[in-house]
């Protein structure tokens, strides 16, 4: 029997703070939604609450459908322009995803979700949420893996050098004039060739 220090416990991946408190936050949100609906129902009547919930569901459904259709049309236009060899049109407005999220929040039964959905309809709020989400995503990419950040930077630099993304079709011609595969003929009688460097 040996005595000594206990080995350190194997540590698994750490859960983020937001993921740990997410179930508690959802439960608190549901309780608050039910409490607010009962307050409104007590003051304005049950019929007003039902009308409010149905109106929010109808408006939210129409908004989500419209934003989804616009996003699909935009995607189809981008694909058509790319196939035609034209650069995609930059649209500064964007925000179709946030409009769809706003519609989904309006469809959920509850006053808090309706208020957040209505706030997302305002362009300044959407741009603020977008900037915050982009910063958060950049921080997570940097923290996830340093190599992953290099891949993103290389992809962005390649996109800046070749914005159209076209592939040039070509054929390798051997020195004797016949077409051939470059991988089979990379080494000649003088030995293997060094790799090309930029």
XYZ file of N, CA, C and O in Angstrom:
792
model
N 0.845 -1.178 0.000
C 0.000 0.000 0.000
C 0.885 1.234 0.000
O 1.755 1.388 0.827
N 0.638 2.084 -0.947
C 1.456 3.282 -1.071
C 0.667 4.487 -0.597
O -0.550 4.553 -0.724
N 1.389 5.374 -0.024
C 0.758 6.625 0.402
C 1.352 7.741 -0.419
O 2.503 7.687 -0.841
N 0.585 8.715 -0.628
C 1.070 9.852 -1.409
C -0.084 10.761 -1.746
O -1.212 10.605 -1.284
N 0.227 11.692 -2.573
C -0.798 12.659 -2.959
C -1.799 11.993 -3.885
O -1.455 11.155 -4.705
N -3.021 12.366 -3.730
C -4.079 11.858 -4.601
C -3.914 12.490 -5.978
O -3.573 13.662 -6.087
N -4.143 11.719 -7.025
C -4.054 12.335 -8.357
C -5.159 13.351 -8.541
O -6.249 13.211 -7.984
N -4.871 14.398 -9.296
C -5.911 15.425 -9.502
C -7.077 14.815 -10.266
O -6.892 13.956 -11.125
N -8.286 15.223 -9.917
C -9.446 14.682 -10.630
C -9.422 15.114 -12.095
O -8.970 16.206 -12.425
N -9.888 14.211 -12.932
C -9.939 14.532 -14.353
C -10.966 15.622 -14.578
O -12.118 15.505 -14.166
N -10.526 16.673 -15.196
C -11.448 17.793 -15.408
C -11.988 17.726 -16.824
O -11.235 17.660 -17.781
N -13.288 17.714 -16.922
C -13.944 17.713 -18.225
C -14.051 19.130 -18.733
O -13.540 20.075 -18.128
N -14.721 19.303 -19.833
C -14.893 20.666 -20.347
C -15.755 21.489 -19.396
O -16.759 21.020 -18.877
N -15.303 22.711 -19.132
C -16.030 23.586 -18.214
C -17.280 24.122 -18.874
O -17.286 24.476 -20.039
N -18.354 24.154 -18.102
C -19.585 24.733 -18.616
C -19.524 26.243 -18.446
O -19.056 26.748 -17.441
N -20.020 26.936 -19.420
C -20.010 28.390 -19.317
C -21.056 28.825 -18.292
O -21.978 28.096 -17.964
N -20.873 30.023 -17.806
C -21.783 30.542 -16.789
C -23.203 30.697 -17.341
O -24.174 30.413 -16.667
N -23.302 31.149 -18.597
C -24.626 31.329 -19.200
C -25.336 29.993 -19.351
O -26.541 29.879 -19.120
N -24.601 28.948 -19.728
C -25.209 27.638 -19.902
C -25.637 27.052 -18.554
O -26.620 26.320 -18.472
N -24.913 27.372 -17.499
C -25.274 26.854 -16.183
C -26.548 27.503 -15.654
O -27.360 26.850 -15.001
N -26.734 28.801 -15.933
C -27.899 29.510 -15.413
C -29.064 29.560 -16.392
O -30.101 30.145 -16.080
N -28.926 28.973 -17.571
C -29.989 29.027 -18.573
C -31.290 28.377 -18.099
O -32.354 28.979 -18.240
N -31.271 27.170 -17.510
C -32.545 26.600 -17.048
C -33.225 27.457 -15.984
O -34.446 27.620 -15.991
N -32.448 28.033 -15.085
C -33.017 28.901 -14.055
C -33.617 30.155 -14.673
O -34.699 30.609 -14.285
N -32.940 30.719 -15.680
C -33.455 31.909 -16.342
C -34.743 31.627 -17.100
O -35.675 32.437 -17.084
N -34.817 30.469 -17.781
C -36.039 30.113 -18.504
C -37.193 29.917 -17.536
O -38.323 30.366 -17.781
N -36.934 29.252 -16.412
C -37.990 29.042 -15.415
C -38.485 30.371 -14.846
O -39.699 30.589 -14.692
N -37.552 31.287 -14.547
C -37.950 32.595 -14.021
C -38.745 33.379 -15.061
O -39.734 34.051 -14.728
N -38.345 33.291 -16.318
C -39.061 33.986 -17.395
C -40.478 33.443 -17.518
O -41.433 34.222 -17.646
N -40.664 32.125 -17.464
C -42.002 31.542 -17.564
C -42.898 31.969 -16.403
O -44.072 32.301 -16.592
N -42.337 31.952 -15.193
C -43.127 32.365 -14.024
C -43.532 33.826 -14.151
O -44.680 34.201 -13.863
N -42.605 34.682 -14.607
C -42.913 36.103 -14.756
C -43.963 36.340 -15.843
O -44.865 37.172 -15.673
N -43.882 35.592 -16.943
C -44.881 35.711 -18.009
C -46.277 35.336 -17.496
O -47.254 36.046 -17.756
N -46.375 34.234 -16.775
C -47.677 33.789 -16.246
C -48.204 34.808 -15.252
O -49.403 35.141 -15.248
N -47.337 35.337 -14.402
C -47.767 36.317 -13.396
C -48.289 37.586 -14.078
O -49.329 38.134 -13.683
N -47.573 38.064 -15.115
C -48.029 39.268 -15.824
C -49.351 39.023 -16.551
O -50.224 39.902 -16.568
N -49.527 37.849 -17.138
C -50.790 37.550 -17.817
C -51.948 37.490 -16.830
O -53.062 37.941 -17.140
N -51.703 36.953 -15.631
C -52.785 36.934 -14.637
C -53.115 38.341 -14.156
O -54.277 38.664 -13.907
N -52.091 39.206 -14.019
C -52.349 40.595 -13.628
C -53.188 41.319 -14.677
O -54.154 42.014 -14.353
N -52.806 41.158 -15.955
C -53.563 41.812 -17.021
C -54.961 41.227 -17.102
O -55.946 41.954 -17.312
N -55.075 39.918 -16.934
C -56.387 39.281 -16.966
C -57.284 39.753 -15.836
O -58.495 39.920 -16.012
N -56.708 39.997 -14.665
C -57.494 40.485 -13.520
C -57.968 41.909 -13.742
O -59.083 42.273 -13.368
N -57.103 42.743 -14.387
C -57.456 44.146 -14.587
C -58.329 44.366 -15.823
O -59.268 45.144 -15.785
N -57.987 43.699 -16.938
C -58.688 43.964 -18.192
C -59.681 42.871 -18.568
O -60.484 43.073 -19.470
N -59.588 41.734 -17.950
C -60.497 40.637 -18.272
C -59.820 39.574 -19.122
O -58.830 39.835 -19.820
N -60.380 38.377 -19.057
C -59.798 37.250 -19.779
C -59.888 37.400 -21.283
O -59.005 36.951 -22.017
N -60.961 38.042 -21.763
C -61.126 38.223 -23.202
C -60.034 39.120 -23.774
O -59.536 38.881 -24.885
N -59.621 40.130 -23.020
C -58.551 41.029 -23.471
C -57.220 40.279 -23.568
O -56.443 40.500 -24.511
N -56.971 39.377 -22.622
C -55.726 38.605 -22.648
C -55.705 37.675 -23.858
O -54.702 37.568 -24.566
N -56.842 37.017 -24.126
C -56.926 36.120 -25.280
C -56.748 36.905 -26.572
O -56.031 36.476 -27.487
N -57.381 38.074 -26.674
C -57.238 38.904 -27.873
C -55.792 39.366 -28.047
O -55.263 39.396 -29.170
N -55.152 39.729 -26.927
C -53.759 40.165 -26.974
C -52.848 39.036 -27.452
O -51.979 39.246 -28.301
N -53.061 37.833 -26.933
C -52.226 36.697 -27.331
C -52.463 36.309 -28.790
O -51.512 36.020 -29.525
N -53.737 36.310 -29.226
C -54.033 35.976 -30.623
C -53.482 37.030 -31.579
O -52.944 36.710 -32.640
N -53.618 38.302 -31.207
C -53.079 39.380 -32.046
C -51.570 39.284 -32.185
O -51.024 39.439 -33.282
N -50.880 39.007 -31.072
C -49.426 38.851 -31.130
C -49.017 37.674 -31.992
O -48.047 37.759 -32.759
N -49.773 36.566 -31.893
C -49.446 35.389 -32.701
C -49.651 35.669 -34.186
O -48.820 35.282 -35.019
N -50.736 36.365 -34.530
C -50.997 36.662 -35.940
C -49.969 37.636 -36.518
O -49.443 37.435 -37.617
N -49.675 38.694 -35.782
C -48.696 39.682 -36.254
C -47.309 39.050 -36.338
O -46.567 39.254 -37.310
N -46.961 38.264 -35.329
C -45.651 37.608 -35.341
C -45.509 36.618 -36.486
O -44.459 36.545 -37.120
N -46.564 35.854 -36.754
C -46.520 34.911 -37.866
C -46.359 35.607 -39.205
O -45.572 35.181 -40.059
N -47.108 36.691 -39.395
C -46.990 37.439 -40.654
C -45.599 38.054 -40.796
O -45.007 38.046 -41.888
N -45.058 38.572 -39.695
C -43.729 39.190 -39.736
C -42.648 38.157 -40.026
O -41.759 38.388 -40.854
N -42.723 37.003 -39.367
C -41.727 35.959 -39.603
C -41.807 35.440 -41.035
O -40.781 35.189 -41.680
N -43.026 35.300 -41.549
C -43.198 34.822 -42.926
C -42.623 35.825 -43.924
O -41.919 35.453 -44.869
N -42.893 37.095 -43.701
C -42.398 38.133 -44.612
C -40.875 38.217 -44.574
O -40.221 38.308 -45.628
N -40.298 38.175 -43.369
C -38.840 38.250 -43.260
C -38.190 37.003 -43.857
O -37.140 37.097 -44.508
N -38.805 35.844 -43.663
C -38.271 34.627 -44.252
C -38.312 34.657 -45.766
O -37.365 34.228 -46.438
N -39.395 35.182 -46.316
C -39.503 35.288 -47.777
C -38.451 36.252 -48.328
O -37.826 35.987 -49.356
N -38.255 37.375 -47.638
C -37.234 38.330 -48.095
C -35.841 37.715 -48.033
O -35.024 37.917 -48.941
N -35.553 36.991 -46.958
C -34.239 36.366 -46.830
C -34.030 35.323 -47.923
O -32.943 35.220 -48.509
N -35.069 34.553 -48.233
C -34.949 33.548 -49.291
C -34.757 34.210 -50.652
O -33.937 33.757 -51.456
N -35.499 35.287 -50.919
C -35.330 36.007 -52.191
C -33.922 36.577 -52.311
O -33.312 36.544 -53.383
N -33.404 37.100 -51.208
C -32.042 37.662 -51.202
C -31.009 36.570 -51.483
O -30.064 36.783 -52.245
N -31.205 35.401 -50.866
C -30.293 34.292 -51.099
C -30.347 33.827 -52.551
O -29.317 33.581 -53.186
N -31.556 33.728 -53.104
C -31.706 33.308 -54.502
C -31.046 34.313 -55.444
O -30.382 33.929 -56.415
N -31.212 35.610 -55.162
C -30.591 36.638 -55.997
C -29.069 36.557 -55.919
O -28.376 36.671 -56.937
N -28.528 36.312 -54.730
C -27.085 36.205 -54.567
C -26.540 35.008 -55.339
O -25.507 35.099 -56.004
N -27.255 33.878 -55.264
C -26.809 32.682 -55.988
C -26.863 32.920 -57.493
O -25.936 32.540 -58.225
N -27.910 33.574 -57.982
C -28.015 33.856 -59.414
C -26.906 34.786 -59.880
O -26.318 34.588 -60.950
N -26.607 35.800 -59.096
C -25.537 36.729 -59.464
C -24.187 36.030 -59.450
O -23.329 36.289 -60.287
N -23.994 35.129 -58.489
C -22.730 34.415 -58.415
C -22.570 33.476 -59.599
O -21.482 33.350 -60.160
N -23.648 32.817 -60.009
C -23.581 31.929 -61.169
C -23.350 32.712 -62.453
O -22.744 32.203 -63.391
N -23.827 33.951 -62.504
C -23.614 34.785 -63.684
C -22.243 35.441 -63.686
O -21.876 36.110 -64.642
N -21.478 35.261 -62.605
C -20.142 35.847 -62.527
C -20.122 37.276 -62.049
O -19.102 37.942 -62.147
N -21.231 37.759 -61.518
C -21.298 39.136 -61.017
C -21.071 39.125 -59.512
O -21.448 38.181 -58.828
N -20.469 40.189 -58.981
C -20.288 40.241 -57.526
C -21.635 40.449 -56.845
O -22.536 41.087 -57.386
N -21.790 39.888 -55.636
C -23.066 40.068 -54.937
C -23.282 41.516 -54.531
O -22.345 42.236 -54.243
N -24.539 41.918 -54.530
C -24.892 43.277 -54.129
C -24.869 43.353 -52.614
O -25.475 42.534 -51.926
N -24.129 44.332 -52.098
C -24.076 44.516 -50.647
C -25.299 45.296 -50.209
O -25.547 46.395 -50.679
N -26.072 44.703 -49.304
C -27.265 45.368 -48.792
C -27.008 45.710 -47.336
O -26.880 44.814 -46.501
N -26.927 46.984 -47.023
C -26.620 47.390 -45.668
C -27.736 47.143 -44.687
O -27.526 47.048 -43.499
N -28.987 47.050 -45.165
C -30.098 46.907 -44.226
C -30.070 45.551 -43.555
O -30.012 45.448 -42.354
N -30.075 44.463 -44.329
C -29.988 43.111 -43.775
C -30.971 42.918 -42.643
O -32.080 43.415 -42.649
N -30.574 42.167 -41.651
C -31.375 42.009 -40.450
C -32.581 41.119 -40.594
O -33.491 41.185 -39.773
N -32.630 40.277 -41.638
C -33.789 39.409 -41.808
C -33.880 38.394 -40.667
O -34.974 38.031 -40.242
N -32.737 37.947 -40.185
C -32.733 36.997 -39.070
C -33.332 37.608 -37.813
O -34.100 36.950 -37.100
N -33.009 38.861 -37.552
C -33.566 39.518 -36.371
C -35.055 39.794 -36.538
O -35.808 39.771 -35.565
N -35.483 40.075 -37.770
C -36.920 40.260 -38.001
C -37.675 38.947 -37.796
O -38.777 38.933 -37.241
N -37.075 37.840 -38.235
C -37.702 36.543 -38.000
C -37.743 36.229 -36.511
O -38.736 35.716 -35.999
N -36.667 36.547 -35.792
C -36.651 36.341 -34.345
C -37.705 37.195 -33.662
O -38.386 36.748 -32.735
N -37.881 38.424 -34.144
C -38.913 39.295 -33.599
C -40.291 38.691 -33.802
O -41.136 38.697 -32.897
N -40.544 38.149 -35.008
C -41.825 37.501 -35.267
C -42.050 36.290 -34.385
O -43.153 36.073 -33.869
N -41.005 35.496 -34.177
C -41.140 34.319 -33.305
C -41.416 34.723 -31.863
O -42.217 34.085 -31.174
N -40.770 35.796 -31.401
C -41.028 36.265 -30.034
C -42.452 36.801 -29.892
O -43.077 36.641 -28.843
N -42.954 37.433 -30.947
C -44.337 37.916 -30.890
C -45.330 36.753 -30.893
O -46.409 36.854 -30.306
N -44.977 35.648 -31.544
C -45.875 34.493 -31.570
C -45.925 33.768 -30.228
O -46.919 33.124 -29.914
N -44.857 33.869 -29.442
C -44.862 33.209 -28.132
C -45.884 33.881 -27.219
O -45.992 35.102 -27.202
N -46.637 33.091 -26.462
C -47.600 33.713 -25.552
C -46.894 34.345 -24.367
O -46.145 33.687 -23.657
N -47.101 35.618 -24.183
C -46.494 36.323 -23.061
C -46.240 37.775 -23.398
O -46.064 38.133 -24.557
N -46.222 38.590 -22.361
C -46.040 40.022 -22.570
C -44.577 40.417 -22.682
O -44.239 41.340 -23.430
N -43.703 39.733 -21.966
C -42.276 40.069 -22.030
C -41.716 39.712 -23.406
O -40.990 40.501 -24.022
N -42.071 38.533 -23.899
C -41.592 38.142 -25.231
C -42.155 39.085 -26.295
O -41.455 39.421 -27.262
N -43.396 39.545 -26.123
C -43.960 40.504 -27.065
C -43.205 41.832 -27.026
O -42.937 42.438 -28.067
N -42.845 42.275 -25.828
C -42.114 43.541 -25.701
C -40.734 43.433 -26.336
O -40.295 44.349 -27.050
N -40.044 42.305 -26.109
C -38.719 42.126 -26.718
C -38.853 42.027 -28.243
O -38.043 42.584 -28.987
N -39.893 41.333 -28.723
C -40.125 41.237 -30.161
C -40.396 42.592 -30.783
O -39.907 42.901 -31.873
N -41.173 43.439 -30.100
C -41.436 44.784 -30.610
C -40.176 45.648 -30.592
O -39.964 46.468 -31.486
N -39.324 45.465 -29.570
C -38.070 46.221 -29.526
C -37.153 45.835 -30.687
O -36.450 46.689 -31.234
N -37.155 44.545 -31.058
C -36.301 44.106 -32.163
C -36.769 44.645 -33.511
O -36.036 44.556 -34.493
N -37.970 45.193 -33.572
C -38.436 45.804 -34.821
C -37.768 47.156 -35.074
O -37.753 47.636 -36.196
N -37.210 47.758 -34.020
C -36.558 49.063 -34.166
C -35.150 48.885 -34.731
O -34.351 48.116 -34.178
N -34.808 49.571 -35.826
C -33.475 49.398 -36.435
C -32.303 49.695 -35.502
O -31.304 48.973 -35.534
N -32.338 50.739 -34.639
C -31.189 50.956 -33.744
C -30.977 49.788 -32.779
O -29.842 49.420 -32.489
N -32.070 49.209 -32.288
C -31.938 48.072 -31.373
C -31.357 46.873 -32.115
O -30.480 46.166 -31.599
N -31.820 46.650 -33.345
C -31.289 45.528 -34.136
C -29.799 45.690 -34.389
O -29.033 44.735 -34.286
N -29.362 46.914 -34.742
C -27.932 47.120 -35.011
C -27.105 46.953 -33.742
O -26.003 46.395 -33.788
N -27.639 47.380 -32.591
C -26.927 47.200 -31.325
C -26.792 45.718 -30.990
O -25.715 45.249 -30.605
N -27.868 44.960 -31.158
C -27.823 43.521 -30.879
C -26.871 42.827 -31.846
O -26.118 41.929 -31.464
N -26.871 43.258 -33.097
C -25.983 42.651 -34.102
C -24.529 42.890 -33.747
O -23.712 41.974 -33.801
N -24.181 44.138 -33.382
C -22.796 44.437 -33.012
C -22.374 43.642 -31.787
O -21.265 43.114 -31.719
N -23.268 43.539 -30.800
C -22.944 42.784 -29.591
C -22.732 41.310 -29.909
O -21.800 40.679 -29.397
N -23.576 40.750 -30.759
C -23.433 39.338 -31.129
C -22.142 39.105 -31.904
O -21.460 38.097 -31.694
N -21.776 40.029 -32.797
C -20.535 39.872 -33.562
C -19.322 39.921 -32.646
O -18.392 39.130 -32.792
N -19.320 40.844 -31.680
C -18.192 40.925 -30.743
C -18.085 39.661 -29.903
O -16.993 39.154 -29.666
N -19.226 39.166 -29.450
C -19.227 37.948 -28.646
C -18.710 36.761 -29.452
O -17.927 35.945 -28.951
N -19.114 36.677 -30.720
C -18.645 35.587 -31.570
C -17.141 35.684 -31.805
O -16.430 34.674 -31.760
N -16.630 36.903 -32.024
C -15.190 37.072 -32.224
C -14.411 36.660 -30.983
O -13.369 36.008 -31.088
N -14.902 37.039 -29.785
C -14.226 36.644 -28.546
C -14.215 35.131 -28.392
O -13.208 34.548 -27.994
N -15.333 34.483 -28.723
C -15.385 33.030 -28.583
C -14.469 32.334 -29.572
O -13.858 31.322 -29.255
N -14.361 32.881 -30.783
C -13.466 32.281 -31.776
C -12.027 32.424 -31.311
O -11.235 31.495 -31.421
N -11.669 33.592 -30.771
C -10.302 33.788 -30.274
C -10.000 32.860 -29.111
O -8.902 32.330 -29.010
N -10.976 32.670 -28.224
C -10.747 31.825 -27.051
C -10.802 30.342 -27.388
O -10.179 29.533 -26.707
N -11.531 29.971 -28.440
C -11.707 28.550 -28.758
C -10.389 27.907 -29.162
O -9.959 26.931 -28.574
N -9.769 28.419 -30.163
C -8.506 27.849 -30.630
C -7.757 28.904 -31.412
O -8.308 29.514 -32.324
N -6.492 29.124 -31.066
C -5.729 30.124 -31.814
C -5.592 29.747 -33.291
O -5.580 30.599 -34.151
N -5.497 28.471 -33.601
C -5.374 28.040 -34.989
C -6.613 28.350 -35.799
O -6.544 28.632 -36.985
N -7.778 28.301 -35.135
C -9.032 28.586 -35.818
C -9.089 30.042 -36.256
O -9.581 30.353 -37.336
N -8.548 30.924 -35.425
C -8.526 32.336 -35.784
C -7.639 32.555 -37.009
O -7.975 33.335 -37.897
N -6.512 31.825 -37.099
C -5.650 31.947 -38.269
C -6.369 31.505 -39.531
O -6.212 32.107 -40.593
N -7.178 30.444 -39.415
C -7.925 29.965 -40.577
C -8.902 31.035 -41.044
O -9.035 31.299 -42.245
N -9.613 31.682 -40.101
C -10.547 32.736 -40.470
C -9.828 33.906 -41.131
O -10.309 34.469 -42.106
N -8.668 34.285 -40.599
C -7.927 35.394 -41.189
C -7.435 35.051 -42.587
O -7.494 35.880 -43.494
N -6.958 33.812 -42.785
C -6.506 33.406 -44.112
C -7.662 33.393 -45.097
O -7.517 33.796 -46.252
N -8.829 32.919 -44.649
C -9.996 32.899 -45.533
C -10.407 34.322 -45.903
O -10.773 34.595 -47.046
N -10.338 35.237 -44.947
C -10.709 36.618 -45.230
C -9.707 37.252 -46.193
O -10.091 37.969 -47.114
N -8.407 36.976 -46.018
C -7.408 37.521 -46.933
C -7.578 36.943 -48.329
O -7.459 37.651 -49.319
N -7.884 35.643 -48.408
C -8.099 35.029 -49.725
C -9.322 35.622 -50.393
O -9.344 35.836 -51.597
N -10.360 35.903 -49.607
C -11.564 36.504 -50.151
C -11.257 37.912 -50.647
O -11.815 38.367 -51.630
N -10.350 38.623 -49.953
C -10.016 39.969 -50.391
C -9.210 39.928 -51.687
O -9.355 40.787 -52.538
N -8.366 38.919 -51.862
C -7.586 38.839 -53.088
C -8.421 38.357 -54.265
O -8.238 38.780 -55.376
N -9.354 37.417 -54.024
C -10.195 36.888 -55.093
C -11.645 37.024 -54.684
O -12.252 36.074 -54.179
N -12.241 38.212 -54.843
C -13.606 38.419 -54.364
C -14.650 37.644 -55.143
O -15.705 37.337 -54.622
N -14.372 37.328 -56.415
C -15.391 36.630 -57.190
C -15.413 35.141 -56.911
O -16.410 34.476 -57.155
N -14.310 34.564 -56.398
C -14.269 33.154 -56.068
C -14.278 32.238 -57.277
O -14.629 31.070 -57.169
N -13.895 32.748 -58.439
C -13.930 31.936 -59.652
C -12.802 30.916 -59.646
O -11.723 31.163 -59.120
N -13.071 29.773 -60.244
C -12.068 28.742 -60.425
C -11.704 28.715 -61.897
O -12.580 28.624 -62.757
N -10.429 28.817 -62.181
C -9.974 28.814 -63.565
C -9.689 27.371 -63.947
O -8.871 26.695 -63.326
N -10.384 26.895 -64.964
C -10.155 25.543 -65.465
C -8.831 25.527 -66.218
O -8.504 26.452 -66.948
N -8.074 24.449 -66.061
C -6.792 24.368 -66.737
C -6.382 22.930 -66.972
O -7.020 21.996 -66.498
N -5.290 22.781 -67.691
C -4.778 21.451 -67.999
C -3.270 21.519 -67.944
O -2.656 22.491 -68.394
N -2.650 20.484 -67.408
C -1.198 20.429 -67.314
C -0.660 19.783 -68.579
O -1.128 18.727 -69.003
N 0.323 20.426 -69.206
C 0.945 19.902 -70.423
C 2.359 19.457 -70.075
O 3.139 20.233 -69.516
N 2.674 18.220 -70.375
C 4.022 17.708 -70.120
C 5.005 18.312 -71.121
O 4.604 18.825 -72.177
N 6.293 18.236 -70.807
C 7.289 18.823 -71.711
C 7.266 18.215 -73.113
O 7.611 18.888 -74.083
N 6.820 16.957 -73.245
C 6.795 16.361 -74.577
C 5.557 16.759 -75.369
O 5.359 16.309 -76.493
N 4.666 17.609 -74.774
C 3.522 18.132 -75.497
C 2.230 17.374 -75.293
O 1.198 17.770 -75.810
N 2.232 16.310 -74.504
C 0.999 15.553 -74.274
C 0.399 15.942 -72.944
O 1.119 16.252 -71.991
N -0.947 15.959 -72.858
C -1.562 16.305 -71.578
C -1.308 15.215 -70.556
O -1.205 14.044 -70.887
N -1.216 15.615 -69.288
C -0.977 14.635 -68.229
C -1.347 15.176 -66.875
O -1.717 16.329 -66.726
N -1.236 14.320 -65.903
C -1.544 14.675 -64.521
C -0.287 15.242 -63.875
O 0.774 14.624 -63.940
N -0.433 16.385 -63.230
C 0.730 17.037 -62.632
C 1.281 16.244 -61.461
O 2.469 16.259 -61.199
N 0.417 15.520 -60.727
C 0.888 14.804 -59.547
C 1.771 13.624 -59.934
O 2.683 13.262 -59.218
N 1.516 13.003 -61.102
C 2.332 11.866 -61.519
C 3.678 12.319 -62.069
O 4.646 11.587 -62.051
N 3.725 13.539 -62.597
C 4.940 13.995 -63.265
C 5.611 15.128 -62.494
O 6.240 15.981 -63.084
N 5.460 15.136 -61.179
C 6.075 16.216 -60.417
C 7.575 16.026 -60.284
O 8.293 16.956 -59.989
N 8.064 14.812 -60.458
C 9.505 14.603 -60.376
C 9.999 14.126 -61.733
O 9.482 13.180 -62.303
N 10.969 14.777 -62.250
C 11.507 14.430 -63.552
C 12.825 13.696 -63.403
O 13.162 13.192 -62.327
N 13.612 13.663 -64.487
C 14.890 12.976 -64.410
C 15.866 13.673 -63.475
O 16.774 13.049 -62.950
N 15.642 14.951 -63.220
C 16.568 15.654 -62.333
C 16.188 15.509 -60.859
O 16.826 16.072 -60.002
N 15.137 14.759 -60.540
C 14.733 14.528 -59.154
C 13.491 15.325 -58.823
O 12.935 16.039 -59.655
N 13.022 15.207 -57.582
C 11.807 15.920 -57.199
C 12.041 17.435 -57.194
O 13.104 17.909 -56.831
N 11.013 18.142 -57.603
C 11.091 19.598 -57.622
C 10.695 20.164 -56.272
O 9.820 19.638 -55.615
N 11.299 21.265 -55.877
C 10.894 21.884 -54.596
C 9.516 22.507 -54.738
O 9.106 22.876 -55.831
N 8.776 22.616 -53.635
C 7.449 23.233 -53.719
C 7.553 24.702 -54.050
O 8.530 25.362 -53.726
N 6.520 25.194 -54.730
C 6.479 26.609 -55.087
C 6.131 27.422 -53.864
O 5.271 27.064 -53.072
N 6.796 28.518 -53.699
C 6.500 29.415 -52.572
C 6.089 30.756 -53.129
O 6.573 31.181 -54.168
N 5.158 31.458 -52.437
C 4.717 32.759 -52.941
C 5.789 33.815 -52.817
O 6.650 33.809 -52.005
